[in-house]
Coordinates of C-alpha atoms in Angstrom, one line a residue:
M785 CA -15.8 -156.0 6.8
G786 CA -19.0 -154.8 8.6
V787 CA -22.5 -154.9 7.2
T788 CA -23.4 -151.7 5.2
A789 CA -26.7 -150.1 6.2
P790 CA -29.5 -151.2 3.8
E791 CA -30.6 -147.6 3.1
T792 CA -27.0 -146.7 2.1
V793 CA -26.9 -149.7 -0.3
R794 CA -30.3 -148.9 -1.7
A795 CA -29.2 -145.4 -2.5
A796 CA -26.0 -146.6 -4.1
V797 CA -27.8 -149.2 -6.2
D798 CA -30.4 -146.6 -7.3
A799 CA -27.7 -144.2 -8.3
A800 CA -25.8 -146.9 -10.1
Y801 CA -29.0 -147.9 -11.9
R802 CA -29.5 -144.4 -13.1
D803 CA -25.9 -144.0 -14.2
E804 CA -24.8 -147.4 -15.3
W805 CA -27.8 -149.4 -16.6
G806 CA -27.3 -148.3 -20.2
Q807 CA -23.6 -149.0 -20.0
V808 CA -24.0 -152.5 -18.6
V809 CA -26.7 -153.5 -21.2
A810 CA -24.7 -151.9 -24.0
T811 CA -21.6 -153.8 -23.1
L812 CA -23.4 -157.2 -23.1
I813 CA -25.3 -156.5 -26.3
G814 CA -22.0 -155.5 -27.9
L815 CA -20.4 -158.8 -26.9
T816 CA -23.3 -161.1 -27.7
G817 CA -25.8 -159.3 -29.9
N818 CA -28.6 -160.7 -27.7
W819 CA -30.8 -157.9 -26.4
D820 CA -33.0 -160.0 -24.1
L821 CA -30.1 -161.8 -22.6
A822 CA -28.3 -158.5 -21.9
E823 CA -31.4 -156.9 -20.2
D824 CA -32.2 -160.0 -18.1
C825 CA -28.6 -160.4 -16.9
A826 CA -28.2 -156.7 -16.2
Q827 CA -31.4 -156.8 -14.1
E828 CA -30.1 -159.8 -12.1
A829 CA -26.8 -158.0 -11.5
F830 CA -28.5 -155.0 -10.0
A831 CA -30.7 -157.3 -7.8
A832 CA -27.6 -159.1 -6.6
A833 CA -25.9 -155.9 -5.7
L834 CA -28.5 -155.2 -3.0
A835 CA -27.4 -158.3 -1.1
T836 CA -23.7 -158.4 -1.9
W837 CA -23.0 -154.7 -1.3
T838 CA -24.8 -154.9 2.1
R839 CA -22.4 -157.7 3.1
D840 CA -19.2 -156.5 1.4
G841 CA -19.7 -152.8 1.1
V842 CA -20.3 -150.6 -1.9
P843 CA -17.5 -151.1 -4.5
S844 CA -15.3 -148.2 -5.5
R845 CA -16.3 -148.8 -9.2
P846 CA -20.0 -149.8 -9.2
G847 CA -20.2 -149.9 -13.0
A848 CA -17.3 -152.3 -13.3
W849 CA -18.8 -154.5 -10.6
L850 CA -22.2 -154.6 -12.2
T851 CA -20.7 -155.3 -15.7
T852 CA -18.7 -158.2 -14.3
A853 CA -21.7 -159.6 -12.4
A854 CA -23.9 -159.3 -15.5
R855 CA -21.3 -161.1 -17.7
H856 CA -21.0 -163.9 -15.1
R857 CA -24.8 -164.4 -15.2
A858 CA -24.8 -164.3 -19.0
I859 CA -22.1 -167.0 -19.1
D860 CA -24.0 -169.2 -16.6
Q861 CA -27.2 -168.8 -18.5
L862 CA -25.7 -169.7 -21.8
R863 CA -23.9 -172.7 -20.4
R864 CA -27.3 -174.0 -19.2
D865 CA -28.9 -173.4 -22.6
T866 CA -26.4 -173.7 -25.5
K867 CA -29.0 -174.7 -28.1
G868 CA -28.1 -173.5 -31.5
A869 CA -25.0 -172.1 -33.0
A870 CA -25.8 -168.5 -32.1
K871 CA -25.9 -169.4 -28.3
V872 CA -22.6 -171.2 -28.6
R873 CA -21.0 -168.2 -30.3
E874 CA -22.4 -165.9 -27.6
L875 CA -20.9 -168.1 -24.9
A876 CA -17.5 -168.3 -26.6
V877 CA -17.3 -164.5 -26.9
L878 CA -18.2 -164.0 -23.3
E879 CA -15.7 -166.6 -22.0
R880 CA -13.0 -165.2 -24.3
V881 CA -13.3 -161.5 -23.3
P882 CA -11.8 -160.6 -19.9
I883 CA -14.5 -160.3 -17.3
E884 CA -13.1 -157.2 -15.6
P885 CA -13.5 -154.2 -17.9
A886 CA -10.4 -152.2 -18.6
S887 CA -12.1 -149.0 -17.5
E888 CA -15.4 -148.0 -15.9
E889 CA -16.3 -145.9 -19.0
I890 CA -16.7 -147.6 -22.3
P891 CA -18.5 -144.9 -24.2
D892 CA -18.4 -146.5 -27.7
E893 CA -20.7 -149.3 -26.5
R894 CA -23.3 -146.9 -25.2
L895 CA -23.0 -144.8 -28.3
R896 CA -23.6 -147.8 -30.5
L897 CA -26.7 -148.7 -28.4
I898 CA -28.1 -145.2 -28.8
F899 CA -27.7 -145.2 -32.6
T900 CA -29.1 -148.7 -32.9
C901 CA -32.2 -147.9 -30.8
C902 CA -32.8 -144.8 -33.0
H903 CA -32.1 -146.4 -36.3
P904 CA -34.4 -145.0 -39.0
A905 CA -35.4 -148.5 -40.2
L906 CA -37.4 -148.8 -36.9
P907 CA -40.8 -147.1 -36.5
F908 CA -40.5 -143.9 -34.6
Q909 CA -42.5 -145.0 -31.6
A910 CA -40.5 -148.2 -31.4
R911 CA -37.3 -146.1 -31.3
V912 CA -38.6 -144.2 -28.4
A913 CA -39.7 -147.3 -26.5
L914 CA -36.4 -149.1 -27.1
T915 CA -34.4 -146.1 -26.0
L916 CA -36.3 -145.8 -22.8
R917 CA -36.0 -149.6 -22.1
T918 CA -32.4 -150.2 -23.0
L919 CA -30.7 -146.9 -22.2
A920 CA -32.8 -145.5 -19.3
G921 CA -33.9 -148.8 -17.8
L922 CA -37.6 -148.1 -17.7
S923 CA -39.8 -151.2 -17.3
T924 CA -42.2 -152.1 -20.1
G925 CA -45.1 -151.1 -17.7
E926 CA -43.6 -147.7 -17.0
I927 CA -43.1 -147.0 -20.7
A928 CA -46.7 -148.2 -21.5
K929 CA -48.1 -146.0 -18.7
A930 CA -46.1 -142.9 -19.9
F931 CA -47.5 -143.3 -23.5
L932 CA -51.0 -144.3 -22.4
T933 CA -50.6 -147.7 -24.0
A934 CA -51.6 -151.1 -22.7
E935 CA -48.6 -153.0 -21.3
P936 CA -49.0 -156.0 -23.7
T937 CA -49.1 -153.7 -26.6
M938 CA -45.9 -152.0 -25.6
A939 CA -44.3 -155.4 -24.9
Q940 CA -45.1 -156.4 -28.5
R941 CA -43.7 -153.2 -29.8
L942 CA -40.4 -153.8 -28.0
V943 CA -40.3 -157.5 -29.2
R944 CA -40.9 -156.4 -32.8
A945 CA -38.2 -153.7 -32.6
K946 CA -35.6 -156.2 -31.4
R947 CA -36.7 -158.7 -34.0
K948 CA -36.4 -156.1 -36.7
I949 CA -32.9 -155.3 -35.6
V950 CA -31.9 -159.0 -36.0
E951 CA -33.9 -159.8 -39.2
A952 CA -32.9 -156.6 -41.0
G953 CA -29.3 -156.9 -40.0
I954 CA -29.2 -153.4 -38.5
P955 CA -25.6 -152.9 -37.5
Y956 CA -24.7 -152.4 -33.9
R957 CA -22.4 -149.4 -34.5
V958 CA -21.9 -145.7 -34.7
P959 CA -22.8 -144.8 -38.3
P960 CA -19.9 -143.8 -40.7
A961 CA -19.0 -140.2 -41.0
E962 CA -21.1 -139.6 -44.2
L963 CA -24.3 -140.8 -42.5
L964 CA -23.7 -139.3 -39.0
P965 CA -25.5 -136.0 -39.5
Q966 CA -28.7 -137.6 -40.7
R967 CA -28.6 -140.3 -38.1
L968 CA -27.8 -137.9 -35.3
T969 CA -30.8 -135.9 -36.2
A970 CA -33.0 -139.0 -35.8
V971 CA -31.4 -139.6 -32.3
L972 CA -32.0 -136.0 -31.2
A973 CA -35.6 -136.2 -32.3
V974 CA -36.2 -139.3 -30.1
L975 CA -34.6 -137.6 -27.1
Y976 CA -36.6 -134.4 -27.6
L977 CA -39.9 -136.3 -27.9
I978 CA -39.1 -138.1 -24.7
F979 CA -38.5 -134.8 -23.0
N980 CA -41.6 -133.2 -24.4
E981 CA -43.9 -136.1 -23.4
G982 CA -42.8 -135.4 -19.8
Y983 CA -42.8 -131.6 -20.1
D984 CA -46.5 -131.6 -20.9
E985 CA -47.1 -133.0 -17.4
Q986 CA -50.1 -135.0 -18.5
D987 CA -51.1 -138.3 -16.8
G988 CA -48.1 -138.5 -14.5
R989 CA -45.5 -138.5 -17.2
R990 CA -43.2 -135.9 -15.7
A991 CA -40.4 -138.4 -15.1
L992 CA -40.0 -138.6 -18.9
A993 CA -38.7 -135.0 -19.0
A994 CA -36.0 -136.0 -16.5
E995 CA -35.1 -139.0 -18.6
G996 CA -34.8 -136.8 -21.7
I997 CA -32.4 -134.5 -19.9
H998 CA -30.4 -137.4 -18.5
L999 CA -30.1 -139.0 -22.0
A1000 CA -29.1 -135.7 -23.5
R1001 CA -26.4 -135.2 -20.9
T1002 CA -25.1 -138.7 -21.6
L1003 CA -25.0 -138.0 -25.3
V1004 CA -23.1 -134.7 -24.7
R1005 CA -20.4 -136.7 -22.8
L1006 CA -20.3 -139.3 -25.6
M1007 CA -20.2 -136.8 -28.5
P1008 CA -18.5 -133.7 -27.0
G1009 CA -17.7 -132.3 -30.5
E1010 CA -21.3 -132.2 -31.7
P1011 CA -22.8 -128.7 -31.2
E1012 CA -26.4 -129.7 -31.9
V1013 CA -26.3 -132.2 -29.0
R1014 CA -25.3 -129.4 -26.7
G1015 CA -28.0 -127.3 -28.3
L1016 CA -30.7 -129.8 -27.5
L1017 CA -29.5 -130.2 -23.9
A1018 CA -29.5 -126.4 -23.5
L1019 CA -33.0 -126.2 -24.9
M1020 CA -34.3 -128.8 -22.5
L1021 CA -32.6 -127.1 -19.5
L1022 CA -34.0 -123.7 -20.3
L1023 CA -37.5 -125.1 -20.8
E1024 CA -37.3 -127.3 -17.6
A1025 CA -36.2 -124.2 -15.6
R1026 CA -39.7 -122.6 -16.2
R1027 CA -41.7 -125.7 -15.3
A1028 CA -42.9 -124.6 -11.9
S1029 CA -44.6 -121.5 -13.3
R1030 CA -46.4 -123.1 -16.3
T1031 CA -49.6 -124.0 -14.5
V1032 CA -51.5 -122.7 -11.5
D1033 CA -54.3 -124.9 -10.1
G1034 CA -54.3 -126.9 -13.3
V1035 CA -54.6 -123.8 -15.5
L1036 CA -51.9 -123.1 -18.2
V1037 CA -50.1 -119.8 -17.5
T1038 CA -48.7 -117.9 -20.6
L1039 CA -45.0 -117.0 -20.5
E1040 CA -45.7 -113.3 -20.1
N1041 CA -47.8 -113.9 -17.0
Q1042 CA -45.6 -116.5 -15.3
D1043 CA -44.1 -115.8 -11.9
R1044 CA -40.4 -115.6 -12.7
S1045 CA -39.4 -115.9 -9.1
L1046 CA -40.4 -119.6 -9.5
W1047 CA -38.0 -120.2 -12.3
D1048 CA -34.9 -122.3 -11.6
H1049 CA -32.1 -119.8 -12.2
A1050 CA -29.4 -122.4 -11.7
L1051 CA -30.8 -124.4 -14.6
I1052 CA -31.1 -121.3 -16.7
A1053 CA -27.4 -120.5 -16.0
E1054 CA -26.4 -124.0 -17.0
G1055 CA -28.6 -123.9 -20.1
V1056 CA -27.1 -120.6 -21.2
A1057 CA -23.6 -121.8 -20.6
T1058 CA -24.3 -125.0 -22.5
L1059 CA -25.7 -123.0 -25.4
D1060 CA -22.6 -120.8 -25.4
E1061 CA -20.4 -123.9 -25.7
A1062 CA -22.5 -125.1 -28.7
L1063 CA -22.4 -121.7 -30.4
A1064 CA -18.6 -121.4 -30.0
M1065 CA -18.3 -124.4 -32.3
R1066 CA -19.6 -122.3 -35.2
S1067 CA -21.8 -124.9 -36.7
F1068 CA -25.4 -123.8 -36.2
G1069 CA -28.5 -126.0 -36.2
P1070 CA -32.2 -125.8 -35.3
Y1071 CA -31.8 -127.0 -31.7
Q1072 CA -29.3 -124.2 -31.0
V1073 CA -31.6 -121.7 -32.5
Q1074 CA -34.5 -122.9 -30.4
A1075 CA -32.3 -122.8 -27.3
A1076 CA -31.3 -119.2 -28.2
I1077 CA -35.0 -118.3 -28.4
A1078 CA -35.6 -119.9 -25.0
A1079 CA -32.6 -118.1 -23.6
C1080 CA -34.0 -114.7 -24.7
H1081 CA -37.2 -115.5 -22.8
S1082 CA -35.5 -117.0 -19.8
T1083 CA -32.9 -114.2 -19.2
A1084 CA -35.4 -111.3 -19.5
P1085 CA -36.1 -109.9 -16.0
D1086 CA -39.7 -109.4 -16.9
A1087 CA -42.1 -109.7 -19.9
D1088 CA -41.7 -106.1 -21.0
A1089 CA -37.9 -106.6 -21.2
T1090 CA -38.1 -109.5 -23.7
D1091 CA -36.1 -108.9 -26.8
W1092 CA -38.8 -109.5 -29.4
P1093 CA -36.9 -108.2 -32.4
Q1094 CA -34.1 -110.7 -31.6
I1095 CA -36.6 -113.5 -31.2
A1096 CA -38.3 -112.7 -34.5
A1097 CA -35.0 -112.8 -36.2
L1098 CA -34.2 -116.2 -34.6
Y1099 CA -37.5 -117.6 -35.7
A1100 CA -36.7 -116.4 -39.3
E1101 CA -33.4 -118.3 -39.1
L1102 CA -35.2 -121.4 -37.6
A1103 CA -37.7 -121.3 -40.5
R1104 CA -34.7 -121.4 -42.9
L1105 CA -33.0 -124.3 -41.1
A1106 CA -36.2 -126.4 -40.3
P1107 CA -39.2 -125.0 -42.2
S1108 CA -42.6 -125.8 -40.7
P1109 CA -45.9 -124.1 -40.3
V1110 CA -45.6 -124.2 -36.5
V1111 CA -42.3 -122.3 -36.7
D1112 CA -44.1 -119.8 -39.0
L1113 CA -46.9 -119.4 -36.4
N1114 CA -44.4 -118.7 -33.6
R1115 CA -42.6 -116.2 -35.8
A1116 CA -45.9 -114.4 -36.4
V1117 CA -46.3 -113.9 -32.6
A1118 CA -42.7 -112.6 -32.4
V1119 CA -43.4 -110.2 -35.3
A1120 CA -46.6 -109.0 -33.6
M1121 CA -44.7 -108.2 -30.5
A1122 CA -41.8 -106.6 -32.3
E1123 CA -43.4 -104.8 -35.1
G1124 CA -47.1 -104.4 -34.1
I1125 CA -50.2 -106.6 -33.8
S1126 CA -51.4 -105.9 -37.3
A1127 CA -48.1 -107.3 -38.8
G1128 CA -48.4 -110.5 -36.8
L1129 CA -52.1 -110.9 -37.6
A1130 CA -51.4 -110.7 -41.3
L1131 CA -48.9 -113.6 -41.0
V1132 CA -51.4 -115.6 -38.9
D1133 CA -54.2 -115.1 -41.4
K1134 CA -51.9 -116.1 -44.3
L1135 CA -51.1 -119.3 -42.4
A1136 CA -54.8 -120.0 -41.9
E1137 CA -55.5 -119.5 -45.6
S1138 CA -52.8 -122.0 -46.5
G1139 CA -54.6 -124.8 -44.6
R1140 CA -51.3 -126.1 -43.3
L1141 CA -52.4 -125.9 -39.7
D1142 CA -56.0 -127.0 -40.0
G1143 CA -57.0 -128.7 -36.8
Y1144 CA -54.1 -127.3 -34.8
Y1145 CA -55.6 -125.5 -31.8
L1146 CA -52.8 -123.0 -31.4
L1147 CA -53.6 -121.4 -34.7
P1148 CA -57.0 -120.1 -33.6
A1149 CA -55.7 -119.6 -30.0
T1150 CA -52.9 -117.4 -31.4
R1151 CA -55.2 -115.5 -33.6
A1152 CA -57.6 -115.0 -30.7
D1153 CA -54.9 -113.6 -28.5
L1154 CA -53.7 -111.1 -31.1
L1155 CA -57.3 -110.0 -31.8
R1156 CA -57.8 -109.5 -28.1
R1157 CA -54.7 -107.3 -27.9
E1158 CA -56.0 -105.3 -30.8
G1159 CA -59.4 -104.8 -29.1
R1160 CA -61.4 -106.8 -31.6
L1161 CA -63.2 -108.8 -28.9
T1162 CA -66.1 -110.3 -30.8
E1163 CA -63.7 -111.8 -33.3
A1164 CA -61.4 -112.9 -30.5
A1165 CA -64.3 -114.7 -28.8
T1166 CA -65.1 -116.7 -31.9
A1167 CA -61.4 -117.7 -32.3
Y1168 CA -61.2 -118.7 -28.7
E1169 CA -64.3 -120.9 -29.1
E1170 CA -62.7 -122.6 -32.1
A1171 CA -59.5 -123.2 -30.2
L1172 CA -61.4 -124.6 -27.3
E1173 CA -62.9 -127.3 -29.5
L1174 CA -59.5 -128.4 -30.6
A1175 CA -57.4 -128.1 -27.4
P1176 CA -55.9 -131.5 -26.5
T1177 CA -55.3 -131.1 -22.7
D1178 CA -57.3 -130.0 -19.7
A1179 CA -54.8 -127.3 -18.7
E1180 CA -55.1 -125.8 -22.1
R1181 CA -58.9 -126.0 -22.1
R1182 CA -59.0 -124.3 -18.7
Y1183 CA -56.8 -121.5 -20.0
L1184 CA -58.9 -120.9 -23.1
K1185 CA -62.1 -121.0 -21.1
A1186 CA -60.7 -118.3 -18.7
R1187 CA -59.7 -116.2 -21.7
L1188 CA -63.0 -116.5 -23.2
H1189 CA -64.8 -115.7 -20.0
S1190 CA -62.6 -112.6 -19.5
L1191 CA -63.9 -111.1 -22.8

């Protein structure tokens, strides 16, 4: 067999890393319960693939090859260091289980890994970090950089999370049926946070949005009967489709002013189709409603054609399913556009009086925009100044300064 071109092998290994890392790690954790051993041996297997596939060619089943290689390395490592009963048990399990997997896809293992990483007994940030490390294969340094955290701090966070899993006896399993809805909600929250951290495009974190979508696609394949999983994927796709038009020269562009020719209409079509699949299951949840709102915006040919009455109704439903002051604020905007500025302003002022959004820059920013539309420019300027003091990102501050200047 001839030597395979290095660039071909590198592309194959990169693709396998993207698609198979979580499966390889999940399989080893499922067999041994040893997270560090699983990650180390998986990493060694991918490194070995670069040399072996160059010599022997890319295998027809890369995932099976990598799983086999990782198991061999785990066995070798445990044979060298069988101190303690736990290590002996891990070695016995690995030697007893057939090395060659029965099939390339073993979805239960990866599903167990997802639910273990996102277990509610772990702190939320630890769930996010563990999910990115073990399922997406991001390095500790990459995760630390994405969340603006020092690498040693992130490393300690991961160590504590793994220790907590062992010490608290967190089971490596898919939760039983009676706990599944609650636990699935926790999983989806982690994936959505990962996506949002990348969607904000601050400090080079854009890759996180791609990881969020990738993990959501994986979860759809593993749980095809769960409509909210499809709802979350649809929401991510519809939001991602508008990314290219969200900023111009570092300045945030509002939805109504975005250049819709820049939108990714293939992603929009996929997002709408995925949402339709979820809605057909007739079990509605907040992610499906949010995706339906995004679909209303994404399928309107221009801002004037936006179906604001439908969006206002969807926000009312979202407020029923997942009550929050932020949802109420978004509903106020939809009401303003559907029923008149005065109606929306009344809802915004009521929210301001409640104090539930104190310190949240979008409250004064929204009020400023509605006041501007109503021609109350002095009051709008005051509200823009308040929002400017609270805005968390440069893109948002630039947008608010431009609005203030235009008055």
